[in-house]
């Protein structure tokens, strides 16, 4: 009896006749043999056609199959440790083959293509094994995020996408017409999370957020997913302790569940295995001192120029890269200058030029993956900050109310999904971590 299976189940069917539905990923052959690499979404399987067993007609048809032809292949499963594929170690001796569609010319061949060409063909590029592996890592990271928070007493409460006011500064707002007044796509769910914690204690939102980022970098998308936990009765130290547990859980879960995908991506795992609490914590002041030392020590004039920074300025990606090189784990940088951060961060006691913010920087040059802070507690301090940032006070009255009716110390953070996927997968550009990425220059396909 023939059983319909998917490739990821192959090990359970050694010696049996099975049918696999899928697409032809690649093909090689010589003489009486053709080796098909079949993919079905769950894995990649080598299927072997042997002319004397199949007869000349079918064998010739197989030889004419183009890349991405859709097929149903039936045959017997054989164990062979040399057999390539995912999971690998098994191959199919073809006995029957139904051709659903034979594809002539497929745009993406095994040869090297430029990334713009591949992005234009994103709808097809997703089928390539590397892209396939990245998306599978992404789904595991999403699941790990949800599992960790659900298991730790957080309630998943959704926040609106259409908003009347900025959460993260007015320079990256996507504006839309909301009947007869302007509205914006949400840059963050945080402000609503702060209302939600006063009702539910610990909450998170997890979904797409939007920023009209005019910069073209390998870390910026205009639509990205962010998970934002927010916690009542939580200060900056509690927040860092939570973040390190959270990030370690995500990394260790992915290492366990996506070993094959990370191997396919040729990810060096040594840095990731090390991602366990505690993470080093340095202040912004110390980070600036370290950067000045690094800059003094370099003889490279280009580096010297790139690493220029004075107290009060925000880090650029060269600064983050150099800082993280000094540690073998993600590193917390806390206490940034108030002027470079969003309006809602609690001032440092007796040092109002510094705020209770914390960023988590990933190693190996991946830079900021988390931004978070303790939030302002005092309504008057908050009103002053809103005015200083020239935000229209009337849109924030409800947010100020949260400080009028039972204000408490509270904190939260946002972790960017795509940057986290890029780091864990070892992919240099975030565009490959989103199935259909949106950037300054691209919203197609
Ligand atoms: O540091 P950000 O702007 O922080 C916030 O939005 C806070 N409201 C979060 C909070 O406290 N609830 O963004 C948080 C993270 C960044 O560290 C980064 O990982 C990601 O979101 N991020 C982006 N990812 C891709 N493309 C962009 N344009 C991003 N902007 C931020
Ligand atoms: Mg940030």
Short mmCIF file of C-alpha atoms and ligand atoms in Angstrom, two decimals:
data_model
loop_
_atom_site.label_atom_id
_atom_site.label_comp_id
_atom_site.label_asym_id
_atom_site.label_seq_id
_atom_site.Cartn_x
_atom_site.Cartn_y
_atom_site.Cartn_z
CA UNK A 1 0.00 0.00 0.00
CA UNK A 2 1.28 3.48 -0.85
CA UNK A 3 1.19 6.13 1.87
CA UNK A 4 1.05 9.85 1.17
CA UNK A 5 3.75 11.51 3.26
CA UNK A 6 5.59 14.77 3.63
CA UNK A 7 9.37 14.84 3.45
CA UNK A 8 9.85 15.63 7.15
CA UNK A 9 8.22 12.24 7.96
CA UNK A 10 10.60 10.25 5.75
CA UNK A 11 12.54 8.47 8.54
CA UNK A 12 9.41 6.69 9.70
CA UNK A 13 8.85 5.02 6.33
CA UNK A 14 12.09 3.18 5.57
CA UNK A 15 11.42 0.22 3.27
CA UNK A 16 7.86 1.34 2.46
CA UNK A 17 6.31 2.66 -0.72
CA UNK A 18 5.33 6.31 -0.34
CA UNK A 19 4.09 9.22 -2.46
CA UNK A 20 5.45 12.74 -2.07
CA UNK A 21 3.86 15.82 -3.64
CA UNK A 22 6.24 18.67 -4.35
CA UNK A 23 8.42 20.65 -6.70
CA UNK A 24 11.65 19.90 -8.48
CA UNK A 25 14.36 21.93 -6.78
CA UNK A 26 17.34 20.69 -8.78
CA UNK A 27 18.38 17.79 -10.95
CA UNK A 28 21.63 16.08 -11.92
CA UNK A 29 22.32 12.83 -13.64
CA UNK A 30 24.45 10.71 -15.83
CA UNK A 31 23.96 7.55 -17.83
CA UNK A 32 21.10 5.50 -16.51
CA UNK A 33 20.60 7.63 -13.40
CA UNK A 34 18.82 10.90 -12.67
CA UNK A 35 18.95 12.45 -9.19
CA UNK A 36 16.00 14.71 -8.45
CA UNK A 37 16.05 17.05 -5.49
CA UNK A 38 12.42 17.31 -4.51
CA UNK A 39 11.10 19.92 -2.08
CA UNK A 40 7.65 20.03 -0.54
CA UNK A 41 7.85 22.84 2.02
CA UNK A 42 8.74 20.51 4.88
CA UNK A 43 12.13 19.37 3.60
CA UNK A 44 14.27 18.34 0.65
CA UNK A 45 14.52 14.75 -0.56
CA UNK A 46 16.71 13.04 -3.10
CA UNK A 47 14.67 10.89 -5.48
CA UNK A 48 16.56 8.58 -7.82
CA UNK A 49 15.37 7.55 -11.27
CA UNK A 50 16.97 4.42 -12.76
CA UNK A 51 16.34 3.90 -16.48
CA UNK A 52 16.08 0.05 -16.48
CA UNK A 53 13.39 0.20 -13.81
CA UNK A 54 11.33 3.07 -15.23
CA UNK A 55 11.50 2.38 -18.92
CA UNK A 56 12.77 4.74 -21.61
CA UNK A 57 9.66 6.95 -21.98
CA UNK A 58 9.31 7.96 -18.36
CA UNK A 59 13.08 8.28 -17.95
CA UNK A 60 13.29 10.64 -20.94
CA UNK A 61 10.40 12.71 -19.52
CA UNK A 62 12.23 13.01 -16.23
CA UNK A 63 15.35 14.19 -18.03
CA UNK A 64 13.30 16.96 -19.63
CA UNK A 65 11.82 18.24 -16.33
CA UNK A 66 12.56 21.88 -15.60
CA UNK A 67 13.30 23.44 -12.24
CA UNK A 68 10.12 24.01 -10.17
CA UNK A 69 8.05 21.49 -12.11
CA UNK A 70 5.25 20.23 -9.88
CA UNK A 71 5.26 16.48 -9.31
CA UNK A 72 3.87 13.52 -7.43
CA UNK A 73 6.66 11.01 -6.92
CA UNK A 74 6.04 7.46 -5.74
CA UNK A 75 8.73 5.02 -4.70
CA UNK A 76 10.39 3.08 -1.91
CA UNK A 77 12.26 4.78 0.91
CA UNK A 78 15.89 3.69 1.35
CA UNK A 79 18.24 4.66 4.16
CA UNK A 80 21.55 5.99 2.82
CA UNK A 81 23.62 8.16 5.08
CA UNK A 82 25.22 9.91 2.12
CA UNK A 83 21.87 11.03 0.73
CA UNK A 84 21.72 14.85 0.78
CA UNK A 85 18.61 16.74 1.82
CA UNK A 86 16.67 17.87 4.84
CA UNK A 87 16.50 15.82 7.03
CA UNK A 88 18.88 13.85 4.75
CA UNK A 89 20.02 10.27 5.20
CA UNK A 90 17.14 8.83 3.12
CA UNK A 91 16.35 8.68 -0.55
CA UNK A 92 13.46 7.60 -2.67
CA UNK A 93 13.87 4.99 -5.42
CA UNK A 94 11.38 6.30 -8.00
CA UNK A 95 8.79 3.79 -9.21
CA UNK A 96 6.10 6.10 -10.58
CA UNK A 97 6.02 9.80 -11.31
CA UNK A 98 3.11 12.06 -12.18
CA UNK A 99 4.00 15.38 -13.79
CA UNK A 100 1.46 18.05 -12.75
CA UNK A 101 3.27 20.76 -14.69
CA UNK A 102 6.58 20.72 -16.48
CA UNK A 103 8.17 24.15 -16.19
CA UNK A 104 10.26 25.42 -19.09
CA UNK A 105 12.38 28.31 -17.98
CA UNK A 106 12.44 29.32 -14.27
CA UNK A 107 13.74 32.83 -13.58
CA UNK A 108 15.89 31.93 -10.57
CA UNK A 109 18.57 29.49 -11.59
CA UNK A 110 21.30 28.13 -9.33
CA UNK A 111 23.70 30.77 -10.69
CA UNK A 112 24.30 33.99 -8.75
CA UNK A 113 21.69 36.73 -9.13
CA UNK A 114 21.86 40.30 -7.87
CA UNK A 115 19.82 41.01 -4.76
CA UNK A 116 17.53 43.53 -6.53
CA UNK A 117 16.62 40.88 -9.09
CA UNK A 118 15.95 38.41 -6.30
CA UNK A 119 13.84 40.95 -4.43
CA UNK A 120 11.82 41.65 -7.61
CA UNK A 121 11.19 37.91 -7.66
CA UNK A 122 10.58 37.60 -3.94
CA UNK A 123 7.42 35.58 -4.61
CA UNK A 124 9.67 32.91 -6.15
CA UNK A 125 12.84 33.50 -4.16
CA UNK A 126 11.02 32.35 -1.01
CA UNK A 127 11.27 28.80 -2.40
CA UNK A 128 15.09 28.79 -2.24
CA UNK A 129 16.47 26.74 0.60
CA UNK A 130 18.18 29.62 2.36
CA UNK A 131 15.08 31.79 2.34
CA UNK A 132 13.01 28.80 3.38
CA UNK A 133 15.34 28.22 6.34
CA UNK A 134 15.18 31.87 7.45
CA UNK A 135 11.36 31.88 7.43
CA UNK A 136 11.28 28.69 9.47
CA UNK A 137 13.65 30.24 12.00
CA UNK A 138 11.32 33.26 12.07
CA UNK A 139 8.25 31.19 12.90
CA UNK A 140 10.11 29.45 15.71
CA UNK A 141 11.26 32.77 17.17
CA UNK A 142 7.67 34.05 17.06
CA UNK A 143 6.45 30.94 18.84
CA UNK A 144 9.23 31.18 21.47
CA UNK A 145 8.31 34.82 22.14
CA UNK A 146 4.67 33.94 22.71
CA UNK A 147 5.43 30.84 24.80
CA UNK A 148 7.84 32.67 27.08
CA UNK A 149 5.44 35.54 27.79
CA UNK A 150 2.35 33.36 28.15
CA UNK A 151 4.24 31.06 30.56
CA UNK A 152 5.39 34.02 32.62
CA UNK A 153 2.01 35.52 33.40
CA UNK A 154 1.70 38.06 30.59
CA UNK A 155 -1.66 38.66 28.97
CA UNK A 156 -1.65 39.26 25.21
CA UNK A 157 -3.74 42.40 24.69
CA UNK A 158 -3.94 43.97 21.23
CA UNK A 159 -3.26 47.65 20.57
CA UNK A 160 -4.62 49.80 17.72
CA UNK A 161 -2.88 50.31 14.37
CA UNK A 162 -4.71 53.54 13.54
CA UNK A 163 -3.59 56.22 16.00
CA UNK A 164 -4.03 59.98 16.31
CA UNK A 165 -0.58 60.72 17.76
CA UNK A 166 3.11 59.79 17.68
CA UNK A 167 4.63 57.32 20.12
CA UNK A 168 8.23 57.40 18.87
CA UNK A 169 8.79 60.87 17.44
CA UNK A 170 7.11 62.69 14.60
CA UNK A 171 9.79 62.21 11.92
CA UNK A 172 8.85 58.63 10.95
CA UNK A 173 5.05 58.79 10.89
CA UNK A 174 3.03 57.33 8.04
CA UNK A 175 0.07 59.62 7.70
CA UNK A 176 -3.34 58.62 6.43
CA UNK A 177 -6.69 60.33 6.13
CA UNK A 178 -9.08 59.29 8.86
CA UNK A 179 -12.27 60.80 7.40
CA UNK A 180 -11.67 64.51 8.01
CA UNK A 181 -8.66 64.41 10.29
CA UNK A 182 -5.12 63.08 10.00
CA UNK A 183 -4.19 59.76 11.58
CA UNK A 184 -1.02 57.68 11.64
CA UNK A 185 -0.03 54.04 11.41
CA UNK A 186 1.19 52.90 14.83
CA UNK A 187 4.94 53.10 15.44
CA UNK A 188 4.48 51.19 18.69
CA UNK A 189 1.68 49.85 20.89
CA UNK A 190 3.47 50.96 24.04
CA UNK A 191 1.29 53.88 25.13
CA UNK A 192 -1.79 51.66 25.00
CA UNK A 193 0.11 48.88 26.80
CA UNK A 194 0.64 51.35 29.63
CA UNK A 195 -3.11 51.76 29.96
CA UNK A 196 -3.56 48.00 29.73
CA UNK A 197 -1.14 47.13 32.56
CA UNK A 198 -3.14 49.29 34.96
CA UNK A 199 -6.03 46.93 34.16
CA UNK A 200 -4.18 43.61 33.70
CA UNK A 201 -0.77 43.87 35.42
CA UNK A 202 1.56 42.35 32.81
CA UNK A 203 0.69 42.54 29.13
CA UNK A 204 2.24 42.33 25.70
CA UNK A 205 1.25 43.24 22.19
CA UNK A 206 2.86 41.58 19.19
CA UNK A 207 2.21 42.66 15.65
CA UNK A 208 3.27 44.86 12.76
CA UNK A 209 4.42 48.41 13.41
CA UNK A 210 5.20 51.12 10.90
CA UNK A 211 7.90 53.74 10.50
CA UNK A 212 8.50 55.98 7.52
CA UNK A 213 12.26 55.42 7.78
CA UNK A 214 13.94 57.54 5.15
CA UNK A 215 17.31 55.88 5.74
CA UNK A 216 18.53 52.97 3.67
CA UNK A 217 20.33 50.68 6.08
CA UNK A 218 20.55 46.96 6.59
CA UNK A 219 18.59 47.29 9.85
CA UNK A 220 15.56 49.35 8.84
CA UNK A 221 12.24 48.29 7.42
CA UNK A 222 9.18 50.52 7.11
CA UNK A 223 6.90 47.71 8.30
CA UNK A 224 8.28 45.39 10.97
CA UNK A 225 7.01 43.19 13.75
CA UNK A 226 7.61 44.16 17.32
CA UNK A 227 6.76 42.41 20.58
CA UNK A 228 6.20 44.85 23.41
CA UNK A 229 5.90 43.57 26.98
CA UNK A 230 4.87 46.12 29.63
CA UNK A 231 4.88 45.51 33.39
CA UNK A 232 3.39 47.33 36.39
CA UNK A 233 5.53 47.57 39.54
CA UNK A 234 8.72 47.03 37.55
CA UNK A 235 11.83 49.23 37.55
CA UNK A 236 14.80 49.42 35.21
CA UNK A 237 16.75 46.62 36.94
CA UNK A 238 13.73 44.29 36.93
CA UNK A 239 13.31 45.09 33.25
CA UNK A 240 16.88 44.09 32.35
CA UNK A 241 16.50 40.84 34.32
CA UNK A 242 13.36 40.03 32.34
CA UNK A 243 14.94 40.93 29.00
CA UNK A 244 17.94 38.66 29.48
CA UNK A 245 15.76 35.68 30.44
CA UNK A 246 13.54 36.39 27.46
CA UNK A 247 16.31 36.71 24.88
CA UNK A 248 18.17 33.67 26.22
CA UNK A 249 14.98 31.61 25.96
CA UNK A 250 14.40 32.70 22.37
CA UNK A 251 17.96 31.88 21.32
CA UNK A 252 18.20 28.54 23.13
CA UNK A 253 14.79 27.40 21.83
CA UNK A 254 15.77 28.25 18.27
CA UNK A 255 19.09 26.41 18.59
CA UNK A 256 17.21 23.34 19.75
CA UNK A 257 14.33 23.41 17.27
CA UNK A 258 16.00 24.76 14.15
CA UNK A 259 19.39 23.07 14.13
CA UNK A 260 18.95 21.85 10.53
CA UNK A 261 17.96 25.30 9.26
CA UNK A 262 20.84 27.01 11.08
CA UNK A 263 23.23 24.43 9.61
CA UNK A 264 21.84 25.12 6.14
CA UNK A 265 22.45 28.84 6.77
CA UNK A 266 26.02 27.95 7.87
CA UNK A 267 25.44 29.86 11.08
CA UNK A 268 28.40 29.80 13.48
CA UNK A 269 26.69 28.68 16.68
CA UNK A 270 29.43 29.43 19.20
CA UNK A 271 28.18 32.97 19.87
CA UNK A 272 24.59 31.83 20.20
CA UNK A 273 25.27 28.96 22.59
CA UNK A 274 26.74 31.54 24.91
CA UNK A 275 23.56 33.62 25.10
CA UNK A 276 22.58 32.91 28.71
CA UNK A 277 22.01 35.26 31.65
CA UNK A 278 23.52 37.39 33.00
CA UNK A 279 24.31 39.83 30.18
CA UNK A 280 26.84 42.61 30.81
CA UNK A 281 25.35 46.00 31.73
CA UNK A 282 27.14 49.25 31.03
CA UNK A 283 25.95 52.83 31.34
CA UNK A 284 25.87 55.20 28.39
CA UNK A 285 28.63 57.19 30.15
CA UNK A 286 30.85 54.12 30.26
CA UNK A 287 30.01 53.28 26.65
CA UNK A 288 31.18 56.74 25.58
CA UNK A 289 34.43 56.30 27.53
CA UNK A 290 35.00 52.94 25.91
CA UNK A 291 34.33 54.37 22.46
CA UNK A 292 36.80 57.18 23.07
CA UNK A 293 39.43 54.60 24.07
CA UNK A 294 38.72 52.44 21.01
CA UNK A 295 38.98 55.51 18.81
CA UNK A 296 42.27 56.60 20.39
CA UNK A 297 43.74 53.16 19.83
CA UNK A 298 42.88 52.79 16.15
CA UNK A 299 45.38 53.84 13.47
CA UNK A 300 42.82 53.61 10.70
CA UNK A 301 41.79 57.18 9.74
CA UNK A 302 38.49 55.99 8.30
CA UNK A 303 37.58 54.23 11.57
CA UNK A 304 38.63 57.32 13.52
CA UNK A 305 36.18 59.38 11.48
CA UNK A 306 33.35 56.83 11.78
CA UNK A 307 33.78 56.46 15.53
CA UNK A 308 33.67 60.18 16.35
CA UNK A 309 31.16 60.76 19.12
CA UNK A 310 30.60 63.18 21.99
CA UNK A 311 28.57 62.72 25.16
CA UNK A 312 24.97 63.52 24.31
CA UNK A 313 24.95 62.02 20.82
CA UNK A 314 23.12 58.84 19.90
CA UNK A 315 25.11 55.83 18.69
CA UNK A 316 25.34 55.04 15.02
CA UNK A 317 25.81 51.52 13.80
CA UNK A 318 29.68 51.75 13.78
CA UNK A 319 29.57 52.66 17.49
CA UNK A 320 27.25 49.79 18.34
CA UNK A 321 29.40 47.38 16.36
CA UNK A 322 32.62 48.37 18.15
CA UNK A 323 30.95 48.29 21.56
CA UNK A 324 29.49 44.84 21.08
CA UNK A 325 32.85 43.50 19.89
CA UNK A 326 34.05 43.95 23.46
CA UNK A 327 31.61 41.35 24.79
CA UNK A 328 30.79 37.77 23.92
CA UNK A 329 27.08 38.18 24.76
CA UNK A 330 24.39 40.75 24.09
CA UNK A 331 25.12 43.87 26.14
CA UNK A 332 22.79 46.29 27.91
CA UNK A 333 23.50 50.00 27.57
CA UNK A 334 21.39 52.01 30.02
CA UNK A 335 20.99 55.64 30.98
CA UNK A 336 21.03 57.39 27.58
CA UNK A 337 20.83 61.16 27.29
CA UNK A 338 17.22 62.28 27.63
CA UNK A 339 17.53 64.37 24.48
CA UNK A 340 18.07 61.41 22.12
CA UNK A 341 15.21 59.28 23.45
CA UNK A 342 11.40 59.34 23.28
CA UNK A 343 9.40 61.67 25.55
CA UNK A 344 8.00 59.10 28.01
CA UNK A 345 11.15 57.87 29.77
CA UNK A 346 11.60 58.39 33.51
CA UNK A 347 14.39 60.89 34.31
CA UNK A 348 17.40 59.62 36.23
CA UNK A 349 17.16 60.81 39.88
CA UNK A 350 19.10 64.08 40.26
CA UNK A 351 20.33 63.86 36.67
CA UNK A 352 17.49 64.99 34.39
CA UNK A 353 19.80 65.06 31.34
CA UNK A 354 19.86 61.24 31.58
CA UNK A 355 16.86 58.91 31.40
CA UNK A 356 16.06 55.42 32.64
CA UNK A 357 16.30 53.86 29.20
CA UNK A 358 17.99 50.63 28.22
CA UNK A 359 18.90 49.23 24.83
CA UNK A 360 20.05 45.68 24.27
CA UNK A 361 22.77 45.39 21.62
CA UNK A 362 23.31 42.04 19.92
CA UNK A 363 26.85 40.78 19.30
CA UNK A 364 28.65 40.35 15.96
CA UNK A 365 27.64 43.77 14.69
CA UNK A 366 23.86 43.20 14.76
CA UNK A 367 23.31 46.18 17.06
CA UNK A 368 20.14 47.25 18.84
CA UNK A 369 17.48 44.56 19.00
CA UNK A 370 15.60 45.92 22.04
CA UNK A 371 14.70 49.42 23.15
CA UNK A 372 12.99 49.93 26.49
CA UNK A 373 12.73 52.05 29.61
CA UNK A 374 11.17 52.79 32.93
CA UNK A 375 8.24 55.13 32.18
CA UNK A 376 7.47 58.54 33.63
CA UNK A 377 5.41 58.32 36.78
CA UNK A 378 4.60 61.95 37.57
CA UNK A 379 1.86 63.73 35.56
CA UNK A 380 3.54 67.14 35.73
CA UNK A 381 6.92 65.82 34.60
CA UNK A 382 5.14 64.08 31.73
CA UNK A 383 3.24 67.20 30.66
CA UNK A 384 6.52 69.11 30.65
CA UNK A 385 8.13 66.44 28.45
CA UNK A 386 5.22 66.37 25.99
CA UNK A 387 5.47 70.14 25.64
CA UNK A 388 9.26 70.00 25.25
CA UNK A 389 8.81 67.53 22.39
CA UNK A 390 6.19 69.87 20.86
CA UNK A 391 3.55 67.16 20.84
CA UNK A 392 -0.12 68.25 20.92
CA UNK A 393 -1.13 67.84 24.55
CA UNK A 394 -4.82 67.19 23.80
CA UNK A 395 -3.94 63.85 22.17
CA UNK A 396 -2.13 62.65 25.29
CA UNK A 397 -4.71 63.53 27.97
CA UNK A 398 -5.74 59.90 28.38
CA UNK A 399 -2.06 58.93 28.71
CA UNK A 400 -1.50 61.58 31.38
CA UNK A 401 -4.62 60.27 33.19
CA UNK A 402 -2.72 57.02 33.82
CA UNK A 403 -0.45 59.10 36.10
CA UNK A 404 -3.42 60.71 37.85
CA UNK A 405 -5.27 57.58 38.86
CA UNK A 406 -3.01 55.17 40.70
CA UNK A 407 0.37 55.84 39.14
CA UNK A 408 3.06 53.18 39.80
CA UNK A 409 6.62 52.47 38.74
CA UNK A 410 6.33 50.63 35.45
CA UNK A 411 8.55 49.60 32.58
CA UNK A 412 8.51 47.89 29.23
CA UNK A 413 10.44 47.19 26.10
CA UNK A 414 10.10 46.42 22.41
CA UNK A 415 12.02 43.69 20.62
CA UNK A 416 12.20 43.92 16.83
CA UNK A 417 11.42 40.54 15.28
CA UNK A 418 13.28 41.02 12.00
CA UNK A 419 16.50 42.20 13.64
CA UNK A 420 16.34 39.26 16.02
CA UNK A 421 15.81 36.84 13.14
CA UNK A 422 18.72 38.43 11.25
CA UNK A 423 21.01 38.04 14.25
CA UNK A 424 20.06 34.46 15.09
CA UNK A 425 20.12 33.37 11.43
CA UNK A 426 23.37 35.21 10.75
CA UNK A 427 21.83 37.22 7.88
CA UNK A 428 23.38 40.62 7.28
CA UNK A 429 20.29 42.47 5.96
CA UNK A 430 16.84 42.51 7.56
CA UNK A 431 15.11 42.44 4.16
CA UNK A 432 15.70 38.66 3.99
CA UNK A 433 14.00 38.09 7.35
CA UNK A 434 10.56 39.24 6.21
CA UNK A 435 8.58 37.26 3.62
CA UNK A 436 7.59 40.42 1.73
CA UNK A 437 9.69 43.26 3.16
CA UNK A 438 8.79 46.92 2.87
CA UNK A 439 11.64 49.42 2.71
CA UNK A 440 12.21 52.98 1.53
CA UNK A 441 12.56 51.76 -2.06
CA UNK A 442 10.30 48.77 -2.12
CA UNK A 443 6.73 47.73 -1.54
CA UNK A 444 6.50 45.18 -4.38
CA UNK A 445 5.81 42.31 -4.71
O1 LIG B 1 13.71 51.42 20.13
P1 LIG B 1 12.31 51.45 19.56
O2 LIG B 1 11.97 52.56 18.67
O3 LIG B 1 11.36 51.38 20.83
C1 LIG B 1 10.00 51.49 20.83
O4 LIG B 1 9.31 51.55 19.86
C2 LIG B 1 9.38 51.40 22.21
N1 LIG B 1 8.04 52.02 22.17
C3 LIG B 1 9.32 49.95 22.61
C4 LIG B 1 8.75 49.78 23.99
O5 LIG B 1 9.40 50.18 24.94
N2 LIG B 1 7.58 49.21 24.10
O6 LIG B 1 12.05 50.08 18.79
C5 LIG B 1 12.19 48.85 19.45
C6 LIG B 1 12.87 47.84 18.56
C7 LIG B 1 14.29 48.19 18.14
O7 LIG B 1 15.22 47.87 19.15
C8 LIG B 1 14.45 47.37 16.89
O8 LIG B 1 14.73 46.02 17.21
C9 LIG B 1 13.07 47.43 16.28
O9 LIG B 1 12.17 47.72 17.32
N3 LIG B 1 12.99 48.47 15.25
C10 LIG B 1 13.06 48.23 13.92
N4 LIG B 1 13.23 47.09 13.23
C11 LIG B 1 13.26 47.16 11.89
N5 LIG B 1 13.09 48.30 11.21
C12 LIG B 1 12.91 49.48 11.86
N6 LIG B 1 12.73 50.60 11.17
C13 LIG B 1 12.89 49.47 13.29
N7 LIG B 1 12.73 50.42 14.24
C14 LIG B 1 12.80 49.79 15.42
MG1 LIG B 2 15.52 52.29 19.86
#
